[in-house]
Amino acid sequence: LTGNCESKSTSIGTPVTGTFSSTINLTSVQFIHVRNTDISGSDYLLLNIGSMGAVIRLNYGESFSGDVGATTSDNTTVTITASGTPDFEYIQGS
């Protein structure tokens, strides 16, 4: 993808990388970027944004980026759950 985008987020954190086998809960999120960097090919991440009820599955090499919440005053909880022990990267904006 190419192009320009202006996020409603006013601050972007530094990238967080690692390997995990549980759940990460991020609070007060206005922008999120999550990437599955695992090389096994079998471990995936599940991304649940707020109470939207839908879950995004990220297989190896896949990523998701986007503003979350409807307005600049929305602070949403994002839950990242691992299947197996995948390597990951995320960047949070608030």
mmCIF file of N, CA, C and O in Angstrom:
data_model
loop_
_atom_site.group_PDB
_atom_site.id
_atom_site.type_symbol
_atom_site.label_atom_id
_atom_site.label_comp_id
_atom_site.label_asym_id
_atom_site.label_seq_id
_atom_site.Cartn_x
_atom_site.Cartn_y
_atom_site.Cartn_z
ATOM 1 N N LEU A 1 0.829 -1.174 0.000
ATOM 2 C CA LEU A 1 0.000 0.000 0.000
ATOM 3 C C LEU A 1 0.873 1.236 0.000
ATOM 4 O O LEU A 1 1.936 1.259 0.601
ATOM 5 N N THR A 2 0.395 2.269 -0.635
ATOM 6 C CA THR A 2 1.101 3.540 -0.622
ATOM 7 C C THR A 2 0.096 4.641 -0.361
ATOM 8 O O THR A 2 -1.103 4.436 -0.430
ATOM 9 N N GLY A 3 0.588 5.806 -0.063
ATOM 10 C CA GLY A 3 -0.291 6.946 0.148
ATOM 11 C C GLY A 3 0.001 7.626 1.455
ATOM 12 O O GLY A 3 0.951 7.292 2.165
ATOM 13 N N ASN A 4 -0.815 8.595 1.784
ATOM 14 C CA ASN A 4 -0.661 9.361 3.009
ATOM 15 C C ASN A 4 -1.896 9.197 3.868
ATOM 16 O O ASN A 4 -3.005 9.089 3.360
ATOM 17 N N CYS A 5 -1.690 9.225 5.168
ATOM 18 C CA CYS A 5 -2.801 9.113 6.096
ATOM 19 C C CYS A 5 -2.485 9.961 7.314
ATOM 20 O O CYS A 5 -1.353 9.955 7.795
ATOM 21 N N GLU A 6 -3.453 10.675 7.789
ATOM 22 C CA GLU A 6 -3.267 11.451 9.008
ATOM 23 C C GLU A 6 -4.118 10.831 10.098
ATOM 24 O O GLU A 6 -5.343 10.819 10.021
ATOM 25 N N SER A 7 -3.465 10.300 11.102
ATOM 26 C CA SER A 7 -4.164 9.631 12.194
ATOM 27 C C SER A 7 -4.721 10.664 13.161
ATOM 28 O O SER A 7 -4.180 11.755 13.308
ATOM 29 N N LYS A 8 -5.773 10.288 13.876
ATOM 30 C CA LYS A 8 -6.306 11.154 14.929
ATOM 31 C C LYS A 8 -5.461 11.055 16.198
ATOM 32 O O LYS A 8 -5.623 11.826 17.116
ATOM 33 N N SER A 9 -4.530 10.107 16.231
ATOM 34 C CA SER A 9 -3.641 9.936 17.367
ATOM 35 C C SER A 9 -2.659 11.099 17.442
ATOM 36 O O SER A 9 -2.129 11.544 16.432
ATOM 37 N N THR A 10 -2.391 11.584 18.645
ATOM 38 C CA THR A 10 -1.464 12.704 18.811
ATOM 39 C C THR A 10 -0.065 12.267 19.235
ATOM 40 O O THR A 10 0.861 13.045 19.187
ATOM 41 N N SER A 11 0.080 11.004 19.669
ATOM 42 C CA SER A 11 1.408 10.500 20.006
ATOM 43 C C SER A 11 1.494 9.031 19.641
ATOM 44 O O SER A 11 0.566 8.262 19.883
ATOM 45 N N ILE A 12 2.599 8.651 19.033
ATOM 46 C CA ILE A 12 2.836 7.271 18.626
ATOM 47 C C ILE A 12 3.986 6.737 19.471
ATOM 48 O O ILE A 12 5.048 7.356 19.554
ATOM 49 N N GLY A 13 3.777 5.579 20.097
ATOM 50 C CA GLY A 13 4.804 4.976 20.927
ATOM 51 C C GLY A 13 5.896 4.331 20.090
ATOM 52 O O GLY A 13 5.831 4.281 18.866
ATOM 53 N N THR A 14 6.892 3.809 20.757
ATOM 54 C CA THR A 14 7.969 3.105 20.079
ATOM 55 C C THR A 14 7.534 1.668 19.811
ATOM 56 O O THR A 14 6.700 1.116 20.530
ATOM 57 N N PRO A 15 8.096 1.041 18.768
ATOM 58 C CA PRO A 15 7.715 -0.348 18.484
ATOM 59 C C PRO A 15 8.064 -1.279 19.640
ATOM 60 O O PRO A 15 9.120 -1.152 20.255
ATOM 61 N N VAL A 16 7.151 -2.192 19.940
ATOM 62 C CA VAL A 16 7.370 -3.226 20.946
ATOM 63 C C VAL A 16 7.455 -4.550 20.202
ATOM 64 O O VAL A 16 6.568 -4.879 19.418
ATOM 65 N N THR A 17 8.520 -5.307 20.438
ATOM 66 C CA THR A 17 8.687 -6.599 19.774
ATOM 67 C C THR A 17 8.919 -7.670 20.823
ATOM 68 O O THR A 17 9.334 -7.375 21.945
ATOM 69 N N GLY A 18 8.657 -8.910 20.455
ATOM 70 C CA GLY A 18 8.896 -10.005 21.379
ATOM 71 C C GLY A 18 8.246 -11.282 20.915
ATOM 72 O O GLY A 18 7.765 -11.400 19.797
ATOM 73 N N THR A 19 8.243 -12.251 21.816
ATOM 74 C CA THR A 19 7.595 -13.539 21.615
ATOM 75 C C THR A 19 6.712 -13.776 22.823
ATOM 76 O O THR A 19 7.128 -13.536 23.948
ATOM 77 N N PHE A 20 5.480 -14.227 22.595
ATOM 78 C CA PHE A 20 4.630 -14.470 23.756
ATOM 79 C C PHE A 20 3.641 -15.584 23.475
ATOM 80 O O PHE A 20 3.425 -15.985 22.340
ATOM 81 N N SER A 21 3.027 -16.068 24.536
ATOM 82 C CA SER A 21 2.077 -17.172 24.404
ATOM 83 C C SER A 21 0.829 -16.923 25.240
ATOM 84 O O SER A 21 0.259 -17.844 25.791
ATOM 85 N N SER A 22 0.439 -15.671 25.348
ATOM 86 C CA SER A 22 -0.724 -15.368 26.177
ATOM 87 C C SER A 22 -1.509 -14.225 25.556
ATOM 88 O O SER A 22 -1.731 -14.204 24.361
ATOM 89 N N THR A 23 -1.902 -13.265 26.374
ATOM 90 C CA THR A 23 -2.711 -12.139 25.928
ATOM 91 C C THR A 23 -2.076 -10.826 26.369
ATOM 92 O O THR A 23 -1.567 -10.721 27.478
ATOM 93 N N ILE A 24 -2.110 -9.837 25.485
ATOM 94 C CA ILE A 24 -1.667 -8.488 25.797
ATOM 95 C C ILE A 24 -2.898 -7.590 25.718
ATOM 96 O O ILE A 24 -3.613 -7.606 24.712
ATOM 97 N N ASN A 25 -3.160 -6.819 26.768
ATOM 98 C CA ASN A 25 -4.253 -5.852 26.774
ATOM 99 C C ASN A 25 -3.671 -4.446 26.726
ATOM 100 O O ASN A 25 -2.910 -4.060 27.616
ATOM 101 N N LEU A 26 -4.012 -3.705 25.701
ATOM 102 C CA LEU A 26 -3.560 -2.327 25.544
ATOM 103 C C LEU A 26 -4.757 -1.415 25.803
ATOM 104 O O LEU A 26 -5.824 -1.619 25.236
ATOM 105 N N THR A 27 -4.589 -0.407 26.641
ATOM 106 C CA THR A 27 -5.684 0.501 26.956
ATOM 107 C C THR A 27 -5.399 1.895 26.406
ATOM 108 O O THR A 27 -4.262 2.234 26.105
ATOM 109 N N SER A 28 -6.443 2.687 26.275
ATOM 110 C CA SER A 28 -6.361 4.064 25.783
ATOM 111 C C SER A 28 -5.717 4.128 24.404
ATOM 112 O O SER A 28 -4.833 4.941 24.153
ATOM 113 N N VAL A 29 -6.162 3.267 23.500
ATOM 114 C CA VAL A 29 -5.608 3.183 22.155
ATOM 115 C C VAL A 29 -6.444 4.022 21.193
ATOM 116 O O VAL A 29 -7.664 3.947 21.200
ATOM 117 N N GLN A 30 -5.778 4.828 20.372
ATOM 118 C CA GLN A 30 -6.442 5.537 19.284
ATOM 119 C C GLN A 30 -5.922 5.075 17.922
ATOM 120 O O GLN A 30 -6.598 5.207 16.925
ATOM 121 N N PHE A 31 -4.698 4.539 17.897
ATOM 122 C CA PHE A 31 -4.098 3.977 16.680
ATOM 123 C C PHE A 31 -3.366 2.702 17.073
ATOM 124 O O PHE A 31 -2.735 2.642 18.131
ATOM 125 N N ILE A 32 -3.424 1.679 16.214
ATOM 126 C CA ILE A 32 -2.705 0.433 16.490
ATOM 127 C C ILE A 32 -2.114 -0.122 15.200
ATOM 128 O O ILE A 32 -2.727 -0.041 14.138
ATOM 129 N N HIS A 33 -0.905 -0.621 15.311
ATOM 130 C CA HIS A 33 -0.262 -1.383 14.232
ATOM 131 C C HIS A 33 0.231 -2.668 14.877
ATOM 132 O O HIS A 33 0.981 -2.629 15.860
ATOM 133 N N VAL A 34 -0.191 -3.817 14.353
ATOM 134 C CA VAL A 34 0.240 -5.120 14.869
ATOM 135 C C VAL A 34 0.717 -5.952 13.690
ATOM 136 O O VAL A 34 0.064 -5.990 12.649
ATOM 137 N N ARG A 35 1.868 -6.626 13.866
ATOM 138 C CA ARG A 35 2.399 -7.478 12.803
ATOM 139 C C ARG A 35 2.850 -8.801 13.397
ATOM 140 O O ARG A 35 3.514 -8.834 14.439
ATOM 141 N N ASN A 36 2.497 -9.886 12.737
ATOM 142 C CA ASN A 36 2.945 -11.215 13.130
ATOM 143 C C ASN A 36 4.266 -11.475 12.411
ATOM 144 O O ASN A 36 4.295 -11.637 11.202
ATOM 145 N N THR A 37 5.352 -11.495 13.162
ATOM 146 C CA THR A 37 6.681 -11.689 12.579
ATOM 147 C C THR A 37 7.202 -13.104 12.799
ATOM 148 O O THR A 37 8.376 -13.385 12.565
ATOM 149 N N ASP A 38 6.337 -14.009 13.236
ATOM 150 C CA ASP A 38 6.729 -15.384 13.505
ATOM 151 C C ASP A 38 7.162 -16.088 12.220
ATOM 152 O O ASP A 38 6.599 -15.850 11.158
ATOM 153 N N ILE A 39 8.176 -16.954 12.301
ATOM 154 C CA ILE A 39 8.661 -17.638 11.108
ATOM 155 C C ILE A 39 8.232 -19.102 11.051
ATOM 156 O O ILE A 39 8.495 -19.780 10.069
ATOM 157 N N SER A 40 7.549 -19.600 12.077
ATOM 158 C CA SER A 40 7.141 -21.005 12.080
ATOM 159 C C SER A 40 6.044 -21.274 11.054
ATOM 160 O O SER A 40 5.910 -22.382 10.560
ATOM 161 N N GLY A 41 5.234 -20.251 10.774
ATOM 162 C CA GLY A 41 4.157 -20.407 9.818
ATOM 163 C C GLY A 41 2.887 -20.987 10.392
ATOM 164 O O GLY A 41 1.853 -20.988 9.747
ATOM 165 N N SER A 42 2.924 -21.488 11.640
ATOM 166 C CA SER A 42 1.727 -22.100 12.211
ATOM 167 C C SER A 42 1.111 -21.272 13.337
ATOM 168 O O SER A 42 -0.035 -21.502 13.704
ATOM 169 N N ASP A 43 1.859 -20.355 13.914
ATOM 170 C CA ASP A 43 1.357 -19.544 15.025
ATOM 171 C C ASP A 43 0.732 -18.261 14.499
ATOM 172 O O ASP A 43 1.249 -17.647 13.576
ATOM 173 N N TYR A 44 -0.375 -17.866 15.080
ATOM 174 C CA TYR A 44 -1.074 -16.667 14.621
ATOM 175 C C TYR A 44 -1.461 -15.782 15.801
ATOM 176 O O TYR A 44 -1.377 -16.194 16.957
ATOM 177 N N LEU A 45 -1.856 -14.563 15.483
ATOM 178 C CA LEU A 45 -2.330 -13.600 16.473
ATOM 179 C C LEU A 45 -3.800 -13.316 16.217
ATOM 180 O O LEU A 45 -4.239 -13.259 15.072
ATOM 181 N N LEU A 46 -4.556 -13.104 17.284
ATOM 182 C CA LEU A 46 -5.937 -12.661 17.183
ATOM 183 C C LEU A 46 -6.017 -11.261 17.763
ATOM 184 O O LEU A 46 -5.525 -11.006 18.861
ATOM 185 N N LEU A 47 -6.610 -10.360 17.029
ATOM 186 C CA LEU A 47 -6.694 -8.958 17.411
ATOM 187 C C LEU A 47 -8.157 -8.602 17.624
ATOM 188 O O LEU A 47 -8.969 -8.722 16.722
ATOM 189 N N ASN A 48 -8.509 -8.186 18.855
ATOM 190 C CA ASN A 48 -9.872 -7.796 19.189
ATOM 191 C C ASN A 48 -9.854 -6.325 19.591
ATOM 192 O O ASN A 48 -9.190 -5.951 20.545
ATOM 193 N N ILE A 49 -10.574 -5.499 18.845
ATOM 194 C CA ILE A 49 -10.573 -4.054 19.062
ATOM 195 C C ILE A 49 -11.857 -3.647 19.774
ATOM 196 O O ILE A 49 -12.943 -3.758 19.203
ATOM 197 N N GLY A 50 -11.715 -3.198 21.023
ATOM 198 C CA GLY A 50 -12.866 -2.731 21.788
ATOM 199 C C GLY A 50 -13.946 -3.781 21.894
ATOM 200 O O GLY A 50 -13.684 -4.964 22.053
ATOM 201 N N SER A 51 -15.178 -3.345 21.776
ATOM 202 C CA SER A 51 -16.310 -4.265 21.902
ATOM 203 C C SER A 51 -16.955 -4.512 20.546
ATOM 204 O O SER A 51 -18.143 -4.787 20.457
ATOM 205 N N MET A 52 -16.170 -4.427 19.466
ATOM 206 C CA MET A 52 -16.744 -4.561 18.141
ATOM 207 C C MET A 52 -17.238 -5.969 17.829
ATOM 208 O O MET A 52 -18.016 -6.167 16.918
ATOM 209 N N GLY A 53 -16.794 -6.966 18.601
ATOM 210 C CA GLY A 53 -17.273 -8.322 18.423
ATOM 211 C C GLY A 53 -16.580 -9.101 17.325
ATOM 212 O O GLY A 53 -16.698 -10.310 17.261
ATOM 213 N N ALA A 54 -15.857 -8.449 16.455
ATOM 214 C CA ALA A 54 -15.130 -9.138 15.387
ATOM 215 C C ALA A 54 -13.682 -9.330 15.815
ATOM 216 O O ALA A 54 -13.120 -8.518 16.535
ATOM 217 N N VAL A 55 -13.082 -10.405 15.363
ATOM 218 C CA VAL A 55 -11.687 -10.699 15.671
ATOM 219 C C VAL A 55 -10.920 -10.768 14.357
ATOM 220 O O VAL A 55 -11.372 -11.381 13.398
ATOM 221 N N ILE A 56 -9.766 -10.132 14.329
ATOM 222 C CA ILE A 56 -8.907 -10.138 13.148
ATOM 223 C C ILE A 56 -7.794 -11.155 13.388
ATOM 224 O O ILE A 56 -7.106 -11.093 14.405
ATOM 225 N N ARG A 57 -7.629 -12.096 12.471
ATOM 226 C CA ARG A 57 -6.578 -13.111 12.579
ATOM 227 C C ARG A 57 -5.409 -12.687 11.705
ATOM 228 O O ARG A 57 -5.578 -12.402 10.520
ATOM 229 N N LEU A 58 -4.216 -12.687 12.301
ATOM 230 C CA LEU A 58 -3.000 -12.335 11.573
ATOM 231 C C LEU A 58 -2.080 -13.550 11.520
ATOM 232 O O LEU A 58 -1.524 -13.962 12.532
ATOM 233 N N ASN A 59 -1.934 -14.116 10.340
ATOM 234 C CA ASN A 59 -0.996 -15.210 10.127
ATOM 235 C C ASN A 59 0.401 -14.634 9.913
ATOM 236 O O ASN A 59 0.583 -13.421 9.835
ATOM 237 N N TYR A 60 1.397 -15.510 9.752
ATOM 238 C CA TYR A 60 2.777 -15.073 9.564
ATOM 239 C C TYR A 60 2.888 -14.036 8.449
ATOM 240 O O TYR A 60 2.343 -14.216 7.361
ATOM 241 N N GLY A 61 3.564 -12.935 8.749
ATOM 242 C CA GLY A 61 3.816 -11.902 7.755
ATOM 243 C C GLY A 61 2.685 -10.914 7.568
ATOM 244 O O GLY A 61 2.847 -9.916 6.884
ATOM 245 N N GLU A 62 1.538 -11.163 8.181
ATOM 246 C CA GLU A 62 0.401 -10.257 8.018
ATOM 247 C C GLU A 62 0.415 -9.187 9.099
ATOM 248 O O GLU A 62 0.951 -9.380 10.191
ATOM 249 N N SER A 63 -0.198 -8.041 8.771
ATOM 250 C CA SER A 63 -0.262 -6.950 9.737
ATOM 251 C C SER A 63 -1.596 -6.223 9.610
ATOM 252 O O SER A 63 -2.306 -6.358 8.615
ATOM 253 N N PHE A 64 -1.905 -5.455 10.636
ATOM 254 C CA PHE A 64 -3.091 -4.605 10.645
ATOM 255 C C PHE A 64 -2.681 -3.267 11.218
ATOM 256 O O PHE A 64 -1.980 -3.204 12.230
ATOM 257 N N SER A 65 -3.126 -2.179 10.588
ATOM 258 C CA SER A 65 -2.889 -0.831 11.095
ATOM 259 C C SER A 65 -4.159 -0.029 10.936
ATOM 260 O O SER A 65 -4.848 -0.160 9.923
ATOM 261 N N GLY A 66 -4.459 0.802 11.908
ATOM 262 C CA GLY A 66 -5.617 1.669 11.745
ATOM 263 C C GLY A 66 -5.952 2.446 12.993
ATOM 264 O O GLY A 66 -5.554 2.086 14.102
ATOM 265 N N ASP A 67 -6.684 3.538 12.781
ATOM 266 C CA ASP A 67 -7.275 4.262 13.889
ATOM 267 C C ASP A 67 -8.397 3.408 14.458
ATOM 268 O O ASP A 67 -9.092 2.706 13.720
ATOM 269 N N VAL A 68 -8.595 3.465 15.758
ATOM 270 C CA VAL A 68 -9.688 2.745 16.395
ATOM 271 C C VAL A 68 -10.545 3.746 17.154
ATOM 272 O O VAL A 68 -10.072 4.782 17.590
ATOM 273 N N GLY A 69 -11.809 3.456 17.279
ATOM 274 C CA GLY A 69 -12.747 4.390 17.886
ATOM 275 C C GLY A 69 -13.286 5.347 16.847
ATOM 276 O O GLY A 69 -12.710 5.541 15.782
ATOM 277 N N ALA A 70 -14.425 5.929 17.144
ATOM 278 C CA ALA A 70 -15.109 6.768 16.163
ATOM 279 C C ALA A 70 -14.646 8.218 16.178
ATOM 280 O O ALA A 70 -14.697 8.901 15.161
ATOM 281 N N THR A 71 -14.187 8.713 17.319
ATOM 282 C CA THR A 71 -13.804 10.122 17.431
ATOM 283 C C THR A 71 -12.453 10.248 18.113
ATOM 284 O O THR A 71 -11.936 9.283 18.674
ATOM 285 N N THR A 72 -11.903 11.451 18.123
ATOM 286 C CA THR A 72 -10.597 11.672 18.759
ATOM 287 C C THR A 72 -10.666 11.514 20.270
ATOM 288 O O THR A 72 -9.637 11.356 20.911
ATOM 289 N N SER A 73 -11.855 11.557 20.857
ATOM 290 C CA SER A 73 -11.961 11.390 22.307
ATOM 291 C C SER A 73 -12.114 9.915 22.695
ATOM 292 O O SER A 73 -12.073 9.593 23.878
ATOM 293 N N ASP A 74 -12.287 9.023 21.728
ATOM 294 C CA ASP A 74 -12.412 7.596 22.034
ATOM 295 C C ASP A 74 -11.057 7.024 22.423
ATOM 296 O O ASP A 74 -10.065 7.230 21.739
ATOM 297 N N ASN A 75 -11.028 6.318 23.525
ATOM 298 C CA ASN A 75 -9.859 5.552 23.946
ATOM 299 C C ASN A 75 -10.303 4.111 24.069
ATOM 300 O O ASN A 75 -11.072 3.766 24.963
ATOM 301 N N THR A 76 -9.839 3.266 23.189
ATOM 302 C CA THR A 76 -10.328 1.913 23.042
ATOM 303 C C THR A 76 -9.328 0.911 23.601
ATOM 304 O O THR A 76 -8.122 1.139 23.555
ATOM 305 N N THR A 77 -9.828 -0.216 24.099
ATOM 306 C CA THR A 77 -8.976 -1.321 24.538
ATOM 307 C C THR A 77 -8.757 -2.266 23.367
ATOM 308 O O THR A 77 -9.694 -2.619 22.671
ATOM 309 N N VAL A 78 -7.510 -2.652 23.150
ATOM 310 C CA VAL A 78 -7.159 -3.610 22.101
ATOM 311 C C VAL A 78 -6.526 -4.820 22.789
ATOM 312 O O VAL A 78 -5.620 -4.672 23.600
ATOM 313 N N THR A 79 -7.029 -6.006 22.465
ATOM 314 C CA THR A 79 -6.513 -7.251 23.032
ATOM 315 C C THR A 79 -5.849 -8.064 21.930
ATOM 316 O O THR A 79 -6.457 -8.314 20.895
ATOM 317 N N ILE A 80 -4.597 -8.452 22.167
ATOM 318 C CA ILE A 80 -3.850 -9.290 21.237
ATOM 319 C C ILE A 80 -3.654 -10.644 21.913
ATOM 320 O O ILE A 80 -3.076 -10.715 23.001
ATOM 321 N N THR A 81 -4.150 -11.710 21.289
ATOM 322 C CA THR A 81 -4.047 -13.046 21.853
ATOM 323 C C THR A 81 -3.224 -13.915 20.913
ATOM 324 O O THR A 81 -3.412 -13.863 19.700
ATOM 325 N N ALA A 82 -2.346 -14.722 21.487
ATOM 326 C CA ALA A 82 -1.465 -15.573 20.687
ATOM 327 C C ALA A 82 -1.969 -16.998 20.615
ATOM 328 O O ALA A 82 -2.504 -17.527 21.585
ATOM 329 N N SER A 83 -1.797 -17.619 19.456
ATOM 330 C CA SER A 83 -1.972 -19.051 19.294
ATOM 331 C C SER A 83 -0.569 -19.624 19.135
ATOM 332 O O SER A 83 0.119 -19.313 18.167
ATOM 333 N N GLY A 84 -0.145 -20.412 20.074
ATOM 334 C CA GLY A 84 1.231 -20.887 20.075
ATOM 335 C C GLY A 84 2.120 -19.825 20.715
ATOM 336 O O GLY A 84 1.706 -19.125 21.627
ATOM 337 N N THR A 85 3.321 -19.669 20.196
ATOM 338 C CA THR A 85 4.260 -18.667 20.720
ATOM 339 C C THR A 85 4.829 -17.832 19.575
ATOM 340 O O THR A 85 6.022 -17.890 19.270
ATOM 341 N N PRO A 86 3.985 -17.034 18.917
ATOM 342 C CA PRO A 86 4.465 -16.255 17.773
ATOM 343 C C PRO A 86 5.325 -15.062 18.188
ATOM 344 O O PRO A 86 5.179 -14.522 19.282
ATOM 345 N N ASP A 87 6.209 -14.676 17.289
ATOM 346 C CA ASP A 87 6.922 -13.412 17.423
ATOM 347 C C ASP A 87 5.969 -12.330 16.921
ATOM 348 O O ASP A 87 5.151 -12.556 16.041
ATOM 349 N N PHE A 88 6.085 -11.134 17.480
ATOM 350 C CA PHE A 88 5.145 -10.066 17.150
ATOM 351 C C PHE A 88 5.820 -8.719 17.210
ATOM 352 O O PHE A 88 6.909 -8.561 17.757
ATOM 353 N N GLU A 89 5.131 -7.726 16.667
ATOM 354 C CA GLU A 89 5.524 -6.322 16.786
ATOM 355 C C GLU A 89 4.247 -5.515 16.860
ATOM 356 O O GLU A 89 3.295 -5.809 16.148
ATOM 357 N N TYR A 90 4.209 -4.530 17.767
ATOM 358 C CA TYR A 90 3.074 -3.612 17.760
ATOM 359 C C TYR A 90 3.528 -2.192 18.076
ATOM 360 O O TYR A 90 4.546 -1.996 18.751
ATOM 361 N N ILE A 91 2.766 -1.248 17.577
ATOM 362 C CA ILE A 91 2.975 0.173 17.862
ATOM 363 C C ILE A 91 1.620 0.723 18.252
ATOM 364 O O ILE A 91 0.624 0.527 17.552
ATOM 365 N N GLN A 92 1.582 1.427 19.369
ATOM 366 C CA GLN A 92 0.328 1.979 19.891
ATOM 367 C C GLN A 92 0.388 3.503 19.839
ATOM 368 O O GLN A 92 1.390 4.104 20.174
ATOM 369 N N GLY A 93 -0.724 4.095 19.418
ATOM 370 C CA GLY A 93 -0.845 5.548 19.430
ATOM 371 C C GLY A 93 -1.978 5.971 20.347
ATOM 372 O O GLY A 93 -2.971 5.269 20.488
ATOM 373 N N SER A 94 -1.795 7.101 20.994
ATOM 374 C CA SER A 94 -2.858 7.604 21.891
ATOM 375 C C SER A 94 -3.057 9.080 21.679
ATOM 376 O O SER A 94 -2.380 9.706 20.908
#
